[in-house]
Amino acid sequence: MRQVSAGGVAKAGPPVTQELPAPRGHGRRIKYSGRPMMEGATPALYADRMGNITKTALVTGGNKGIGLAVVRQLAAQGYTTWLGSRDEARGQAAASALAEAGDVRFVALDVTDDASVAAAAAQIGAQTSSLDLLVNNAGIYLAAGDGQPSAVQFDTLRATYDVNVFGPLRVTRAFLPLLRATSNARIVMVGSGLGSLALQSDPSNGFSRWPAFAYSSSKTALNALTVGLANELRGEGIAVTVVNPGFVATDLNGNTGTLTTDEGARMVMRAVQVPLSGSGSFVNDDGTFPW
């Protein structure tokens, strides 16, 4: 455990045994043997009624669809989970609706806005000294992005990439200090089968005839980002994977998908379990997915 303040991670002090206040909703205190917290800092430890330490997670785009289902499943597994949403009203409502599932906390987070991402990192950093899991789920599909590469407007491409590619990179950079402050941290990117170059380049595969150039190319770029981050962070014990959740019925596709959000979320949860040796992989329900 490292010392922390509201501003982030500080240098570690000598090991001590100290008594920490119990987490919200628990009427007991827990003893922690480790390095001390700086004065005024919030403990990064969360304990259930038996005193078991739980993990922490952030899910972007967590107010609906796959993201909401992932938050629900993480909470059910005992994670203290921050539900990130750019829409404050919807995010607050979603977090409140999941109160019975576990410790779910709302954080305002627009993945396209540097100030919003920085504020979210500061807010979460004031409540915990580390983050075990980051799920970059927020994504966008614009109908104007359908078409051939020679026809799709640059404004549409920029808007799509800002959410689907630069958003995950922006959020990951902001939360790396918290991810680096724990052991075996995980970063999961929610990708798409449409991002597979192997399938796009196969004339016999329907993806090669799918006209969604802006979306599919952004998900291909997300795959490249995943590999790049995996190569960068593997030596630090942080695994980075991208998951194809399948054709899930969400707002993104007009709820025409063949899978439920819970089924899609279960695939994301499987990606969380990928070992460090599998970092940089593209996974789905059947195992690995072709790049």
PDB file of N, CA and C in Angstrom, residues 17-101:
ATOM      1  N   THR A  17       1.164  -0.840  11.759  1.00  0.00           N
ATOM      2  CA  THR A  17      -0.165  -1.399  11.933  1.00  0.00           C
ATOM      3  C   THR A  17      -1.065  -0.279  12.387  1.00  0.00           C
ATOM      4  N   GLN A  18      -2.145  -0.021  11.665  1.00  0.00           N
ATOM      5  CA  GLN A  18      -3.034   1.063  12.012  1.00  0.00           C
ATOM      6  C   GLN A  18      -4.473   0.605  11.892  1.00  0.00           C
ATOM      7  N   GLU A  19      -5.353   1.290  12.572  1.00  0.00           N
ATOM      8  CA  GLU A  19      -6.765   0.958  12.551  1.00  0.00           C
ATOM      9  C   GLU A  19      -7.464   1.952  11.653  1.00  0.00           C
ATOM     10  N   LEU A  20      -8.235   1.440  10.700  1.00  0.00           N
ATOM     11  CA  LEU A  20      -8.919   2.280   9.734  1.00  0.00           C
ATOM     12  C   LEU A  20     -10.411   2.254   9.981  1.00  0.00           C
ATOM     13  N   PRO A  21     -11.108   3.351   9.675  1.00  0.00           N
ATOM     14  CA  PRO A  21     -12.568   3.355   9.810  1.00  0.00           C
ATOM     15  C   PRO A  21     -13.177   2.324   8.887  1.00  0.00           C
ATOM     16  N   ALA A  22     -14.281   1.751   9.309  1.00  0.00           N
ATOM     17  CA  ALA A  22     -14.983   0.793   8.462  1.00  0.00           C
ATOM     18  C   ALA A  22     -15.567   1.497   7.261  1.00  0.00           C
ATOM     19  N   PRO A  23     -15.743   0.799   6.140  1.00  0.00           N
ATOM     20  CA  PRO A  23     -16.358   1.380   4.957  1.00  0.00           C
ATOM     21  C   PRO A  23     -17.786   1.818   5.243  1.00  0.00           C
ATOM     22  N   ARG A  24     -18.309   2.636   4.349  1.00  0.00           N
ATOM     23  CA  ARG A  24     -19.664   3.139   4.484  1.00  0.00           C
ATOM     24  C   ARG A  24     -20.647   1.992   4.677  1.00  0.00           C
ATOM     25  N   GLY A  25     -21.505   2.122   5.682  1.00  0.00           N
ATOM     26  CA  GLY A  25     -22.537   1.122   5.901  1.00  0.00           C
ATOM     27  C   GLY A  25     -22.118   0.000   6.821  1.00  0.00           C
ATOM     28  N   HIS A  26     -20.887   0.041   7.339  1.00  0.00           N
ATOM     29  CA  HIS A  26     -20.419  -1.007   8.233  1.00  0.00           C
ATOM     30  C   HIS A  26     -20.050  -0.379   9.567  1.00  0.00           C
ATOM     31  N   GLY A  27     -20.512  -0.965  10.651  1.00  0.00           N
ATOM     32  CA  GLY A  27     -20.312  -0.370  11.955  1.00  0.00           C
ATOM     33  C   GLY A  27     -19.113  -0.904  12.694  1.00  0.00           C
ATOM     34  N   ARG A  28     -18.052  -1.234  12.003  1.00  0.00           N
ATOM     35  CA  ARG A  28     -16.868  -1.743  12.673  1.00  0.00           C
ATOM     36  C   ARG A  28     -15.634  -1.163  12.010  1.00  0.00           C
ATOM     37  N   ARG A  29     -14.504  -1.313  12.685  1.00  0.00           N
ATOM     38  CA  ARG A  29     -13.251  -0.842  12.139  1.00  0.00           C
ATOM     39  C   ARG A  29     -12.406  -2.048  11.759  1.00  0.00           C
ATOM     40  N   ILE A  30     -11.469  -1.840  10.866  1.00  0.00           N
ATOM     41  CA  ILE A  30     -10.598  -2.937  10.478  1.00  0.00           C
ATOM     42  C   ILE A  30      -9.155  -2.550  10.741  1.00  0.00           C
ATOM     43  N   LYS A  31      -8.336  -3.522  11.040  1.00  0.00           N
ATOM     44  CA  LYS A  31      -6.919  -3.275  11.235  1.00  0.00           C
ATOM     45  C   LYS A  31      -6.177  -3.598   9.957  1.00  0.00           C
ATOM     46  N   TYR A  32      -5.239  -2.737   9.640  1.00  0.00           N
ATOM     47  CA  TYR A  32      -4.472  -2.897   8.415  1.00  0.00           C
ATOM     48  C   TYR A  32      -2.996  -2.813   8.755  1.00  0.00           C
ATOM     49  N   SER A  33      -2.259  -3.837   8.392  1.00  0.00           N
ATOM     50  CA  SER A  33      -0.824  -3.837   8.630  1.00  0.00           C
ATOM     51  C   SER A  33      -0.135  -3.532   7.316  1.00  0.00           C
ATOM     52  N   GLY A  34       0.505  -2.397   7.233  1.00  0.00           N
ATOM     53  CA  GLY A  34       1.138  -1.984   5.992  1.00  0.00           C
ATOM     54  C   GLY A  34       1.735  -0.614   6.144  1.00  0.00           C
ATOM     55  N   ARG A  35       1.728   0.174   5.075  1.00  0.00           N
ATOM     56  CA  ARG A  35       2.315   1.499   5.122  1.00  0.00           C
ATOM     57  C   ARG A  35       1.224   2.521   5.421  1.00  0.00           C
ATOM     58  N   PRO A  36       1.565   3.568   6.155  1.00  0.00           N
ATOM     59  CA  PRO A  36       0.546   4.492   6.641  1.00  0.00           C
ATOM     60  C   PRO A  36      -0.019   5.391   5.565  1.00  0.00           C
ATOM     61  N   MET A  37      -1.244   5.856   5.784  1.00  0.00           N
ATOM     62  CA  MET A  37      -1.870   6.839   4.919  1.00  0.00           C
ATOM     63  C   MET A  37      -1.402   8.225   5.339  1.00  0.00           C
ATOM     64  N   MET A  38      -1.282   9.130   4.399  1.00  0.00           N
ATOM     65  CA  MET A  38      -0.964  10.504   4.740  1.00  0.00           C
ATOM     66  C   MET A  38      -2.149  11.142   5.445  1.00  0.00           C
ATOM     67  N   GLU A  39      -1.872  12.115   6.271  1.00  0.00           N
ATOM     68  CA  GLU A  39      -2.919  12.775   7.027  1.00  0.00           C
ATOM     69  C   GLU A  39      -3.960  13.361   6.077  1.00  0.00           C
ATOM     70  N   GLY A  40      -5.216  13.104   6.365  1.00  0.00           N
ATOM     71  CA  GLY A  40      -6.301  13.657   5.567  1.00  0.00           C
ATOM     72  C   GLY A  40      -6.670  12.825   4.364  1.00  0.00           C
ATOM     73  N   ALA A  41      -5.950  11.724   4.122  1.00  0.00           N
ATOM     74  CA  ALA A  41      -6.242  10.884   2.962  1.00  0.00           C
ATOM     75  C   ALA A  41      -7.366   9.911   3.274  1.00  0.00           C
ATOM     76  N   THR A  42      -8.021   9.445   2.229  1.00  0.00           N
ATOM     77  CA  THR A  42      -9.065   8.437   2.369  1.00  0.00           C
ATOM     78  C   THR A  42      -8.461   7.060   2.175  1.00  0.00           C
ATOM     79  N   PRO A  43      -8.705   6.090   3.058  1.00  0.00           N
ATOM     80  CA  PRO A  43      -8.136   4.758   2.890  1.00  0.00           C
ATOM     81  C   PRO A  43      -8.578   4.122   1.582  1.00  0.00           C
ATOM     82  N   ALA A  44      -7.668   3.402   0.964  1.00  0.00           N
ATOM     83  CA  ALA A  44      -7.981   2.725  -0.296  1.00  0.00           C
ATOM     84  C   ALA A  44      -8.578   1.359  -0.062  1.00  0.00           C
ATOM     85  N   LEU A  45      -8.707   0.964   1.202  1.00  0.00           N
ATOM     86  CA  LEU A  45      -9.218  -0.365   1.503  1.00  0.00           C
ATOM     87  C   LEU A  45     -10.720  -0.349   1.651  1.00  0.00           C
ATOM     88  N   TYR A  46     -11.365  -1.394   1.155  1.00  0.00           N
ATOM     89  CA  TYR A  46     -12.791  -1.574   1.350  1.00  0.00           C
ATOM     90  C   TYR A  46     -12.982  -2.970   1.906  1.00  0.00           C
ATOM     91  N   ALA A  47     -13.838  -3.103   2.904  1.00  0.00           N
ATOM     92  CA  ALA A  47     -14.042  -4.410   3.527  1.00  0.00           C
ATOM     93  C   ALA A  47     -15.513  -4.737   3.584  1.00  0.00           C
ATOM     94  N   ASP A  48     -15.823  -6.021   3.435  1.00  0.00           N
ATOM     95  CA  ASP A  48     -17.206  -6.431   3.614  1.00  0.00           C
ATOM     96  C   ASP A  48     -17.443  -6.695   5.099  1.00  0.00           C
ATOM     97  N   ARG A  49     -18.584  -7.253   5.425  1.00  0.00           N
ATOM     98  CA  ARG A  49     -18.919  -7.435   6.834  1.00  0.00           C
ATOM     99  C   ARG A  49     -18.002  -8.431   7.538  1.00  0.00           C
ATOM    100  N   MET A  50     -17.301  -9.247   6.767  1.00  0.00           N
ATOM    101  CA  MET A  50     -16.367 -10.198   7.352  1.00  0.00           C
ATOM    102  C   MET A  50     -14.952  -9.630   7.393  1.00  0.00           C
ATOM    103  N   GLY A  51     -14.799  -8.395   6.914  1.00  0.00           N
ATOM    104  CA  GLY A  51     -13.483  -7.773   6.925  1.00  0.00           C
ATOM    105  C   GLY A  51     -12.626  -8.115   5.725  1.00  0.00           C
ATOM    106  N   ASN A  52     -13.210  -8.753   4.706  1.00  0.00           N
ATOM    107  CA  ASN A  52     -12.451  -9.106   3.514  1.00  0.00           C
ATOM    108  C   ASN A  52     -12.213  -7.872   2.652  1.00  0.00           C
ATOM    109  N   ILE A  53     -11.006  -7.720   2.173  1.00  0.00           N
ATOM    110  CA  ILE A  53     -10.682  -6.578   1.334  1.00  0.00           C
ATOM    111  C   ILE A  53     -11.234  -6.808  -0.076  1.00  0.00           C
ATOM    112  N   THR A  54     -11.882  -5.804  -0.636  1.00  0.00           N
ATOM    113  CA  THR A  54     -12.466  -5.925  -1.966  1.00  0.00           C
ATOM    114  C   THR A  54     -11.674  -5.105  -2.975  1.00  0.00           C
ATOM    115  N   LYS A  55     -11.922  -5.355  -4.245  1.00  0.00           N
ATOM    116  CA  LYS A  55     -11.218  -4.666  -5.312  1.00  0.00           C
ATOM    117  C   LYS A  55     -12.012  -3.464  -5.808  1.00  0.00           C
ATOM    118  N   THR A  56     -11.323  -2.627  -6.596  1.00  0.00           N
ATOM    119  CA  THR A  56     -11.926  -1.400  -7.106  1.00  0.00           C
ATOM    120  C   THR A  56     -11.927  -1.411  -8.630  1.00  0.00           C
ATOM    121  N   ALA A  57     -12.951  -0.798  -9.222  1.00  0.00           N
ATOM    122  CA  ALA A  57     -13.074  -0.785 -10.677  1.00  0.00           C
ATOM    123  C   ALA A  57     -13.753   0.490 -11.147  1.00  0.00           C
ATOM    124  N   LEU A  58     -13.439   0.890 -12.369  1.00  0.00           N
ATOM    125  CA  LEU A  58     -14.113   1.993 -13.051  1.00  0.00           C
ATOM    126  C   LEU A  58     -14.610   1.481 -14.389  1.00  0.00           C
ATOM    127  N   VAL A  59     -15.871   1.786 -14.708  1.00  0.00           N
ATOM    128  CA  VAL A  59     -16.458   1.420 -15.996  1.00  0.00           C
ATOM    129  C   VAL A  59     -16.931   2.694 -16.673  1.00  0.00           C
ATOM    130  N   THR A  60     -16.382   3.011 -17.840  1.00  0.00           N
ATOM    131  CA  THR A  60     -16.853   4.183 -18.575  1.00  0.00           C
ATOM    132  C   THR A  60     -18.113   3.815 -19.353  1.00  0.00           C
ATOM    133  N   GLY A  61     -18.969   4.808 -19.602  1.00  0.00           N
ATOM    134  CA  GLY A  61     -20.231   4.516 -20.278  1.00  0.00           C
ATOM    135  C   GLY A  61     -21.047   3.520 -19.499  1.00  0.00           C
ATOM    136  N   GLY A  62     -21.049   3.678 -18.165  1.00  0.00           N
ATOM    137  CA  GLY A  62     -21.663   2.673 -17.308  1.00  0.00           C
ATOM    138  C   GLY A  62     -23.126   2.871 -16.998  1.00  0.00           C
ATOM    139  N   ASN A  63     -23.743   3.875 -17.585  1.00  0.00           N
ATOM    140  CA  ASN A  63     -25.135   4.170 -17.224  1.00  0.00           C
ATOM    141  C   ASN A  63     -26.166   3.376 -18.025  1.00  0.00           C
ATOM    142  N   LYS A  64     -25.721   2.630 -19.047  1.00  0.00           N
ATOM    143  CA  LYS A  64     -26.681   1.862 -19.846  1.00  0.00           C
ATOM    144  C   LYS A  64     -25.949   0.766 -20.607  1.00  0.00           C
ATOM    145  N   GLY A  65     -26.732  -0.104 -21.237  1.00  0.00           N
ATOM    146  CA  GLY A  65     -26.187  -1.121 -22.120  1.00  0.00           C
ATOM    147  C   GLY A  65     -25.208  -2.071 -21.456  1.00  0.00           C
ATOM    148  N   ILE A  66     -24.175  -2.439 -22.204  1.00  0.00           N
ATOM    149  CA  ILE A  66     -23.178  -3.375 -21.699  1.00  0.00           C
ATOM    150  C   ILE A  66     -22.498  -2.817 -20.460  1.00  0.00           C
ATOM    151  N   GLY A  67     -22.204  -1.519 -20.466  1.00  0.00           N
ATOM    152  CA  GLY A  67     -21.527  -0.909 -19.330  1.00  0.00           C
ATOM    153  C   GLY A  67     -22.295  -1.063 -18.040  1.00  0.00           C
ATOM    154  N   LEU A  68     -23.593  -0.827 -18.090  1.00  0.00           N
ATOM    155  CA  LEU A  68     -24.434  -0.967 -16.900  1.00  0.00           C
ATOM    156  C   LEU A  68     -24.433  -2.411 -16.414  1.00  0.00           C
ATOM    157  N   ALA A  69     -24.511  -3.351 -17.344  1.00  0.00           N
ATOM    158  CA  ALA A  69     -24.499  -4.766 -16.967  1.00  0.00           C
ATOM    159  C   ALA A  69     -23.159  -5.166 -16.362  1.00  0.00           C
ATOM    160  N   VAL A  70     -22.064  -4.600 -16.873  1.00  0.00           N
ATOM    161  CA  VAL A  70     -20.746  -4.883 -16.305  1.00  0.00           C
ATOM    162  C   VAL A  70     -20.658  -4.345 -14.883  1.00  0.00           C
ATOM    163  N   VAL A  71     -21.147  -3.120 -14.670  1.00  0.00           N
ATOM    164  CA  VAL A  71     -21.150  -2.547 -13.320  1.00  0.00           C
ATOM    165  C   VAL A  71     -21.923  -3.452 -12.368  1.00  0.00           C
ATOM    166  N   ARG A  72     -23.079  -3.920 -12.811  1.00  0.00           N
ATOM    167  CA  ARG A  72     -23.913  -4.787 -11.969  1.00  0.00           C
ATOM    168  C   ARG A  72     -23.167  -6.077 -11.608  1.00  0.00           C
ATOM    169  N   GLN A  73     -22.509  -6.672 -12.593  1.00  0.00           N
ATOM    170  CA  GLN A  73     -21.811  -7.926 -12.330  1.00  0.00           C
ATOM    171  C   GLN A  73     -20.575  -7.723 -11.462  1.00  0.00           C
ATOM    172  N   LEU A  74     -19.879  -6.614 -11.642  1.00  0.00           N
ATOM    173  CA  LEU A  74     -18.731  -6.320 -10.786  1.00  0.00           C
ATOM    174  C   LEU A  74     -19.175  -6.104  -9.346  1.00  0.00           C
ATOM    175  N   ALA A  75     -20.258  -5.347  -9.175  1.00  0.00           N
ATOM    176  CA  ALA A  75     -20.772  -5.089  -7.828  1.00  0.00           C
ATOM    177  C   ALA A  75     -21.177  -6.391  -7.152  1.00  0.00           C
ATOM    178  N   ALA A  76     -21.793  -7.287  -7.929  1.00  0.00           N
ATOM    179  CA  ALA A  76     -22.218  -8.570  -7.375  1.00  0.00           C
ATOM    180  C   ALA A  76     -21.026  -9.417  -6.944  1.00  0.00           C
ATOM    181  N   GLN A  77     -19.873  -9.186  -7.575  1.00  0.00           N
ATOM    182  CA  GLN A  77     -18.658  -9.919  -7.209  1.00  0.00           C
ATOM    183  C   GLN A  77     -17.888  -9.232  -6.094  1.00  0.00           C
ATOM    184  N   GLY A  78     -18.435  -8.130  -5.579  1.00  0.00           N
ATOM    185  CA  GLY A  78     -17.812  -7.476  -4.440  1.00  0.00           C
ATOM    186  C   GLY A  78     -16.897  -6.320  -4.759  1.00  0.00           C
ATOM    187  N   TYR A  79     -16.787  -5.932  -6.019  1.00  0.00           N
ATOM    188  CA  TYR A  79     -15.978  -4.770  -6.373  1.00  0.00           C
ATOM    189  C   TYR A  79     -16.644  -3.488  -5.878  1.00  0.00           C
ATOM    190  N   THR A  80     -15.849  -2.542  -5.406  1.00  0.00           N
ATOM    191  CA  THR A  80     -16.312  -1.169  -5.274  1.00  0.00           C
ATOM    192  C   THR A  80     -16.161  -0.564  -6.663  1.00  0.00           C
ATOM    193  N   THR A  81     -17.272  -0.190  -7.278  1.00  0.00           N
ATOM    194  CA  THR A  81     -17.276   0.157  -8.695  1.00  0.00           C
ATOM    195  C   THR A  81     -17.751   1.577  -8.923  1.00  0.00           C
ATOM    196  N   TRP A  82     -16.943   2.350  -9.644  1.00  0.00           N
ATOM    197  CA  TRP A  82     -17.361   3.686 -10.065  1.00  0.00           C
ATOM    198  C   TRP A  82     -18.016   3.576 -11.437  1.00  0.00           C
ATOM    199  N   LEU A  83     -19.208   4.089 -11.532  1.00  0.00           N
ATOM    200  CA  LEU A  83     -19.995   4.081 -12.765  1.00  0.00           C
ATOM    201  C   LEU A  83     -19.777   5.421 -13.448  1.00  0.00           C
ATOM    202  N   GLY A  84     -19.019   5.416 -14.537  1.00  0.00           N
ATOM    203  CA  GLY A  84     -18.736   6.650 -15.260  1.00  0.00           C
ATOM    204  C   GLY A  84     -19.792   6.938 -16.302  1.00  0.00           C
ATOM    205  N   SER A  85     -20.254   8.193 -16.334  1.00  0.00           N
ATOM    206  CA  SER A  85     -21.272   8.591 -17.306  1.00  0.00           C
ATOM    207  C   SER A  85     -21.144  10.077 -17.580  1.00  0.00           C
ATOM    208  N   ARG A  86     -21.263  10.472 -18.847  1.00  0.00           N
ATOM    209  CA  ARG A  86     -21.206  11.901 -19.156  1.00  0.00           C
ATOM    210  C   ARG A  86     -22.523  12.588 -18.838  1.00  0.00           C
ATOM    211  N   ASP A  87     -23.615  11.828 -18.788  1.00  0.00           N
ATOM    212  CA  ASP A  87     -24.928  12.361 -18.433  1.00  0.00           C
ATOM    213  C   ASP A  87     -25.113  12.175 -16.927  1.00  0.00           C
ATOM    214  N   GLU A  88     -25.019  13.276 -16.182  1.00  0.00           N
ATOM    215  CA  GLU A  88     -25.044  13.170 -14.725  1.00  0.00           C
ATOM    216  C   GLU A  88     -26.358  12.604 -14.208  1.00  0.00           C
ATOM    217  N   ALA A  89     -27.484  13.063 -14.743  1.00  0.00           N
ATOM    218  CA  ALA A  89     -28.783  12.591 -14.253  1.00  0.00           C
ATOM    219  C   ALA A  89     -28.939  11.087 -14.479  1.00  0.00           C
ATOM    220  N   ARG A  90     -28.600  10.626 -15.687  1.00  0.00           N
ATOM    221  CA  ARG A  90     -28.729   9.203 -15.979  1.00  0.00           C
ATOM    222  C   ARG A  90     -27.720   8.377 -15.182  1.00  0.00           C
ATOM    223  N   GLY A  91     -26.538   8.926 -15.011  1.00  0.00           N
ATOM    224  CA  GLY A  91     -25.530   8.214 -14.246  1.00  0.00           C
ATOM    225  C   GLY A  91     -25.906   8.066 -12.786  1.00  0.00           C
ATOM    226  N   GLN A  92     -26.394   9.152 -12.192  1.00  0.00           N
ATOM    227  CA  GLN A  92     -26.830   9.097 -10.796  1.00  0.00           C
ATOM    228  C   GLN A  92     -27.975   8.106 -10.633  1.00  0.00           C
ATOM    229  N   ALA A  93     -28.920   8.145 -11.570  1.00  0.00           N
ATOM    230  CA  ALA A  93     -30.071   7.239 -11.495  1.00  0.00           C
ATOM    231  C   ALA A  93     -29.628   5.785 -11.612  1.00  0.00           C
ATOM    232  N   ALA A  94     -28.689   5.518 -12.516  1.00  0.00           N
ATOM    233  CA  ALA A  94     -28.206   4.149 -12.702  1.00  0.00           C
ATOM    234  C   ALA A  94     -27.484   3.651 -11.456  1.00  0.00           C
ATOM    235  N   ALA A  95     -26.640   4.501 -10.872  1.00  0.00           N
ATOM    236  CA  ALA A  95     -25.914   4.107  -9.665  1.00  0.00           C
ATOM    237  C   ALA A  95     -26.874   3.844  -8.514  1.00  0.00           C
ATOM    238  N   SER A  96     -27.891   4.690  -8.386  1.00  0.00           N
ATOM    239  CA  SER A  96     -28.881   4.506  -7.320  1.00  0.00           C
ATOM    240  C   SER A  96     -29.653   3.208  -7.510  1.00  0.00           C
ATOM    241  N   ALA A  97     -29.977   2.894  -8.772  1.00  0.00           N
ATOM    242  CA  ALA A  97     -30.733   1.676  -9.057  1.00  0.00           C
ATOM    243  C   ALA A  97     -29.937   0.416  -8.726  1.00  0.00           C
ATOM    244  N   LEU A  98     -28.605   0.544  -8.708  1.00  0.00           N
ATOM    245  CA  LEU A  98     -27.759  -0.614  -8.428  1.00  0.00           C
ATOM    246  C   LEU A  98     -27.295  -0.660  -6.979  1.00  0.00           C
ATOM    247  N   ALA A  99     -27.861   0.187  -6.143  1.00  0.00           N
ATOM    248  CA  ALA A  99     -27.423   0.260  -4.745  1.00  0.00           C
ATOM    249  C   ALA A  99     -27.537  -1.081  -4.036  1.00  0.00           C
ATOM    250  N   GLU A 100     -28.570  -1.848  -4.380  1.00  0.00           N
ATOM    251  CA  GLU A 100     -28.760  -3.145  -3.729  1.00  0.00           C
ATOM    252  C   GLU A 100     -27.746  -4.180  -4.209  1.00  0.00           C
ATOM    253  N   ALA A 101     -27.143  -3.928  -5.381  1.00  0.00           N
ATOM    254  CA  ALA A 101     -26.193  -4.900  -5.936  1.00  0.00           C
ATOM    255  C   ALA A 101     -24.851  -4.858  -5.222  1.00  0.00           C
TER     256      ALA A 101
END
